[in-house]
């Protein structure tokens, strides 16, 4: 089977595959970064905001998690113009994936914050901190450490979800792969290349995050007692 | 001079009463020990005093102002804004059974963070104060370690220093040694005793009757959310008035 692969054909379409990989990579990284920013911000309001705001954000989370990603993408693609927002396919894709990523990250942020023992929050309040200070100086720095492994998982999901953008004609990896298949009626060669590219992108990310994990996360055996390179940077300024 | 006045305090969890009409005065420099069986409301009382739990009824008065609210010109009770409450909490230090040190901060910064972030002192000043207080709880040489590197007794002494860093008018201790093995309780009690000798006003919940006898001016005995008896330490152990107090003391002594 392997020997039967048309290597010359693979070589010939490689530039197209690489270009499409680059699009997938860009969209994923943008969505991941914007998603983390949005997710962190909304995650904090989810924990700290006024009750109606908390409820609204929870609805958003439930909506994002309860509806298939494909519907989000289609919805944003068709709905944006009616709000007079004109975005090309690329940015529509970024917006859709950002919203999906944020929806999951809000939950990650919330559960990471809530995993810090309640007592530390109370201790912070007892020395006269308000909720905001307790969040920024005590809870978030520790939640940050705990979030990294879960976030990594989430980011891999975002990359994979980017394949759905083929439905709105973004020239990302899956779309280009499909196009090549139907153009040349060559399956194995194209699919193998597409799969390898996804693997490379996800691995790059995994490598980055395991580096982050090593340098920023819990390497300490005792529970609730994290110590790490990260915390060494955490002296008060 | 009166420092703390708990007035008609009531607290319910659902329909179960945890505190029933509590009245208690604490004077400056007084050392009050709260005793009573499990579930009698001792922790709830301490936690209501600094409003970590919001009372359902009654007032907490501390040195000229109410905690959790104030009375306006029209003689109406107005709840404190969160920032006002946070400000008032500076006056009340609290030491928890479970230490609750900030796990990501060095020992010195656990103590310095209050002065630095809440009192907005300079970093140098905050750390200088922290060093002074760590020396005071005999932990000067551990300043640059992390909480998990310390024994429970040492962690609890850091927690005491952290509370002292806000220069509170009143210190609350909720079973400060219950999570420690007996070998380590001594070193914590030693520090508490030293603070008591300096005249710091404190309320202590403990099951260690020997320590209570030693440190207390006043013993408060609670049962089922009520204060049964408030007595001087000499009187209550030699001549308890209430039957329930007699029974409790006969168990623990
Ligand atoms: N958060 C809570 N939710 C519901 N009930 C509570 C809560 N905290 C305390 N209680 C109840 O209130 C009552 C008083 O509890 P509290 O913790 O004040 O007792 P305690 O005297 O400190 O006991 P212990 O010696 O075991 O610490 C108990 O019946 C307890 O079950
Ligand atoms: Mg208790």
GROMACS .gro file of C-alpha atoms in nm, chain B residues 73-246:
model
  174
  310UNK     CA    1  -2.854   6.035   5.991
  311UNK     CA    2  -3.212   5.910   5.968
  312UNK     CA    3  -3.120   5.643   6.222
  313UNK     CA    4  -3.149   5.374   5.958
  314UNK     CA    5  -2.921   5.073   5.928
  315UNK     CA    6  -2.726   5.091   5.602
  316UNK     CA    7  -2.526   4.790   5.485
  317UNK     CA    8  -2.158   4.845   5.413
  318UNK     CA    9  -2.037   4.848   5.055
  319UNK     CA   10  -1.790   4.563   4.995
  320UNK     CA   11  -1.502   4.813   5.003
  321UNK     CA   12  -1.613   4.955   5.338
  322UNK     CA   13  -1.643   4.608   5.483
  323UNK     CA   14  -1.298   4.513   5.352
  324UNK     CA   15  -1.162   4.826   5.517
  325UNK     CA   16  -1.317   4.740   5.852
  326UNK     CA   17  -1.188   4.383   5.835
  327UNK     CA   18  -0.832   4.515   5.861
  328UNK     CA   19  -0.900   4.568   6.230
  329UNK     CA   20  -0.980   4.200   6.288
  330UNK     CA   21  -0.710   3.942   6.238
  331UNK     CA   22  -0.817   3.584   6.188
  332UNK     CA   23  -0.624   3.260   6.225
  333UNK     CA   24  -0.789   2.953   6.078
  334UNK     CA   25  -0.775   2.590   6.175
  335UNK     CA   26  -0.635   2.502   5.831
  336UNK     CA   27  -0.373   2.783   5.814
  337UNK     CA   28  -0.472   2.877   5.456
  338UNK     CA   29  -0.139   3.028   5.362
  339UNK     CA   30  -0.111   3.163   5.009
  340UNK     CA   31   0.051   2.865   4.842
  341UNK     CA   32   0.218   3.054   4.557
  342UNK     CA   33   0.393   3.308   4.778
  343UNK     CA   34   0.707   3.282   4.984
  344UNK     CA   35   0.667   3.295   5.360
  345UNK     CA   36   0.786   3.654   5.375
  346UNK     CA   37   0.540   3.758   5.104
  347UNK     CA   38   0.255   3.578   5.276
  348UNK     CA   39   0.311   3.822   5.558
  349UNK     CA   40   0.407   4.123   5.346
  350UNK     CA   41   0.121   4.105   5.099
  351UNK     CA   42  -0.132   4.264   5.337
  352UNK     CA   43   0.074   4.575   5.408
  353UNK     CA   44   0.184   4.589   5.044
  354UNK     CA   45  -0.150   4.544   4.869
  355UNK     CA   46  -0.407   4.647   5.125
  356UNK     CA   47  -0.222   4.920   5.312
  357UNK     CA   48  -0.028   5.020   4.996
  358UNK     CA   49   0.302   5.045   5.177
  359UNK     CA   50   0.624   5.026   4.978
  360UNK     CA   51   0.771   4.687   4.903
  361UNK     CA   52   1.071   4.757   5.125
  362UNK     CA   53   0.859   4.870   5.418
  363UNK     CA   54   0.623   4.575   5.382
  364UNK     CA   55   0.905   4.325   5.379
  365UNK     CA   56   1.079   4.491   5.667
  366UNK     CA   57   0.761   4.461   5.871
  367UNK     CA   58   0.721   4.101   5.758
  368UNK     CA   59   1.074   4.017   5.870
  369UNK     CA   60   1.012   4.175   6.206
  370UNK     CA   61   0.693   3.974   6.253
  371UNK     CA   62   0.851   3.649   6.134
  372UNK     CA   63   1.123   3.697   6.393
  373UNK     CA   64   0.854   3.751   6.647
  374UNK     CA   65   0.695   3.412   6.569
  375UNK     CA   66   1.044   3.258   6.563
  376UNK     CA   67   1.048   3.193   6.189
  377UNK     CA   68   1.297   3.450   6.068
  378UNK     CA   69   1.515   3.194   5.897
  379UNK     CA   70   1.228   3.050   5.694
  380UNK     CA   71   1.142   3.378   5.522
  381UNK     CA   72   1.239   3.262   5.174
  382UNK     CA   73   1.073   2.921   5.183
  383UNK     CA   74   0.731   2.828   5.051
  384UNK     CA   75   0.443   2.720   5.272
  385UNK     CA   76   0.466   2.353   5.175
  386UNK     CA   77   0.825   2.342   5.297
  387UNK     CA   78   0.714   2.420   5.652
  388UNK     CA   79   0.561   2.201   5.920
  389UNK     CA   80   0.201   2.262   6.022
  390UNK     CA   81   0.307   2.439   6.339
  391UNK     CA   82   0.535   2.668   6.144
  392UNK     CA   83   0.265   2.737   5.886
  393UNK     CA   84   0.025   2.833   6.160
  394UNK     CA   85   0.276   3.073   6.305
  395UNK     CA   86   0.317   3.231   5.961
  396UNK     CA   87  -0.060   3.269   5.950
  397UNK     CA   88  -0.045   3.448   6.284
  398UNK     CA   89   0.226   3.682   6.154
  399UNK     CA   90   0.018   3.746   5.841
  400UNK     CA   91  -0.276   3.855   6.055
  401UNK     CA   92  -0.056   4.067   6.282
  402UNK     CA   93   0.085   4.249   5.980
  403UNK     CA   94  -0.240   4.444   5.951
  404UNK     CA   95  -0.197   4.563   6.309
  405UNK     CA   96  -0.545   4.444   6.407
  406UNK     CA   97  -0.729   4.559   6.717
  407UNK     CA   98  -0.868   4.211   6.773
  408UNK     CA   99  -0.732   3.867   6.690
  409UNK     CA  100  -0.962   3.571   6.632
  410UNK     CA  101  -0.823   3.218   6.657
  411UNK     CA  102  -1.047   2.934   6.542
  412UNK     CA  103  -0.898   2.612   6.678
  413UNK     CA  104  -0.545   2.713   6.575
  414UNK     CA  105  -0.395   2.380   6.681
  415UNK     CA  106  -0.664   2.128   6.591
  416UNK     CA  107  -0.495   2.037   6.263
  417UNK     CA  108  -0.158   1.983   6.432
  418UNK     CA  109  -0.011   1.684   6.602
  419UNK     CA  110   0.037   1.739   6.973
  420UNK     CA  111   0.411   1.783   6.940
  421UNK     CA  112   0.350   2.097   6.734
  422UNK     CA  113   0.060   2.248   6.927
  423UNK     CA  114   0.300   2.365   7.192
  424UNK     CA  115   0.499   2.594   6.963
  425UNK     CA  116   0.182   2.761   6.838
  426UNK     CA  117   0.041   2.809   7.187
  427UNK     CA  118   0.372   2.952   7.294
  428UNK     CA  119   0.342   3.223   7.029
  429UNK     CA  120  -0.021   3.293   7.116
  430UNK     CA  121   0.077   3.320   7.481
  431UNK     CA  122   0.352   3.568   7.395
  432UNK     CA  123   0.104   3.783   7.204
  433UNK     CA  124  -0.135   3.765   7.496
  434UNK     CA  125   0.142   3.884   7.726
  435UNK     CA  126   0.186   4.185   7.500
  436UNK     CA  127  -0.175   4.275   7.567
  437UNK     CA  128  -0.328   4.194   7.230
  438UNK     CA  129  -0.702   4.144   7.256
  439UNK     CA  130  -0.801   3.798   7.142
  440UNK     CA  131  -1.082   3.550   7.113
  441UNK     CA  132  -0.974   3.189   7.093
  442UNK     CA  133  -1.174   2.879   7.015
  443UNK     CA  134  -0.996   2.571   7.142
  444UNK     CA  135  -1.056   2.227   7.279
  445UNK     CA  136  -0.729   2.237   7.475
  446UNK     CA  137  -0.862   2.307   7.821
  447UNK     CA  138  -0.517   2.331   7.980
  448UNK     CA  139  -0.422   2.606   7.739
  449UNK     CA  140  -0.755   2.778   7.793
  450UNK     CA  141  -0.698   2.781   8.167
  451UNK     CA  142  -0.357   2.932   8.118
  452UNK     CA  143  -0.431   3.205   7.868
  453UNK     CA  144  -0.790   3.308   7.933
  454UNK     CA  145  -0.918   3.596   8.138
  455UNK     CA  146  -1.270   3.501   8.047
  456UNK     CA  147  -1.425   3.172   7.940
  457UNK     CA  148  -1.739   3.162   7.728
  458UNK     CA  149  -1.922   2.832   7.725
  459UNK     CA  150  -2.154   2.775   7.430
  460UNK     CA  151  -2.409   2.509   7.355
  461UNK     CA  152  -2.654   2.473   7.068
  462UNK     CA  153  -2.585   2.822   6.940
  463UNK     CA  154  -2.633   2.990   7.274
  464UNK     CA  155  -2.396   3.137   7.526
  465UNK     CA  156  -2.462   2.940   7.840
  466UNK     CA  157  -2.212   3.099   8.072
  467UNK     CA  158  -1.953   3.377   8.067
  468UNK     CA  159  -1.718   3.366   8.362
  469UNK     CA  160  -1.370   3.451   8.474
  470UNK     CA  161  -1.135   3.164   8.427
  471UNK     CA  162  -1.089   3.113   8.804
  472UNK     CA  163  -1.458   3.103   8.870
  473UNK     CA  164  -1.575   2.880   8.588
  474UNK     CA  165  -1.338   2.595   8.659
  475UNK     CA  166  -1.381   2.600   9.033
  476UNK     CA  167  -1.748   2.684   9.050
  477UNK     CA  168  -1.945   2.656   8.725
  478UNK     CA  169  -2.298   2.788   8.769
  479UNK     CA  170  -2.492   2.628   8.490
  480UNK     CA  171  -2.566   2.258   8.491
  481UNK     CA  172  -2.465   2.226   8.125
  482UNK     CA  173  -2.130   2.388   8.196
  483UNK     CA  174  -2.071   2.152   8.484
   0.00000   0.00000   0.00000
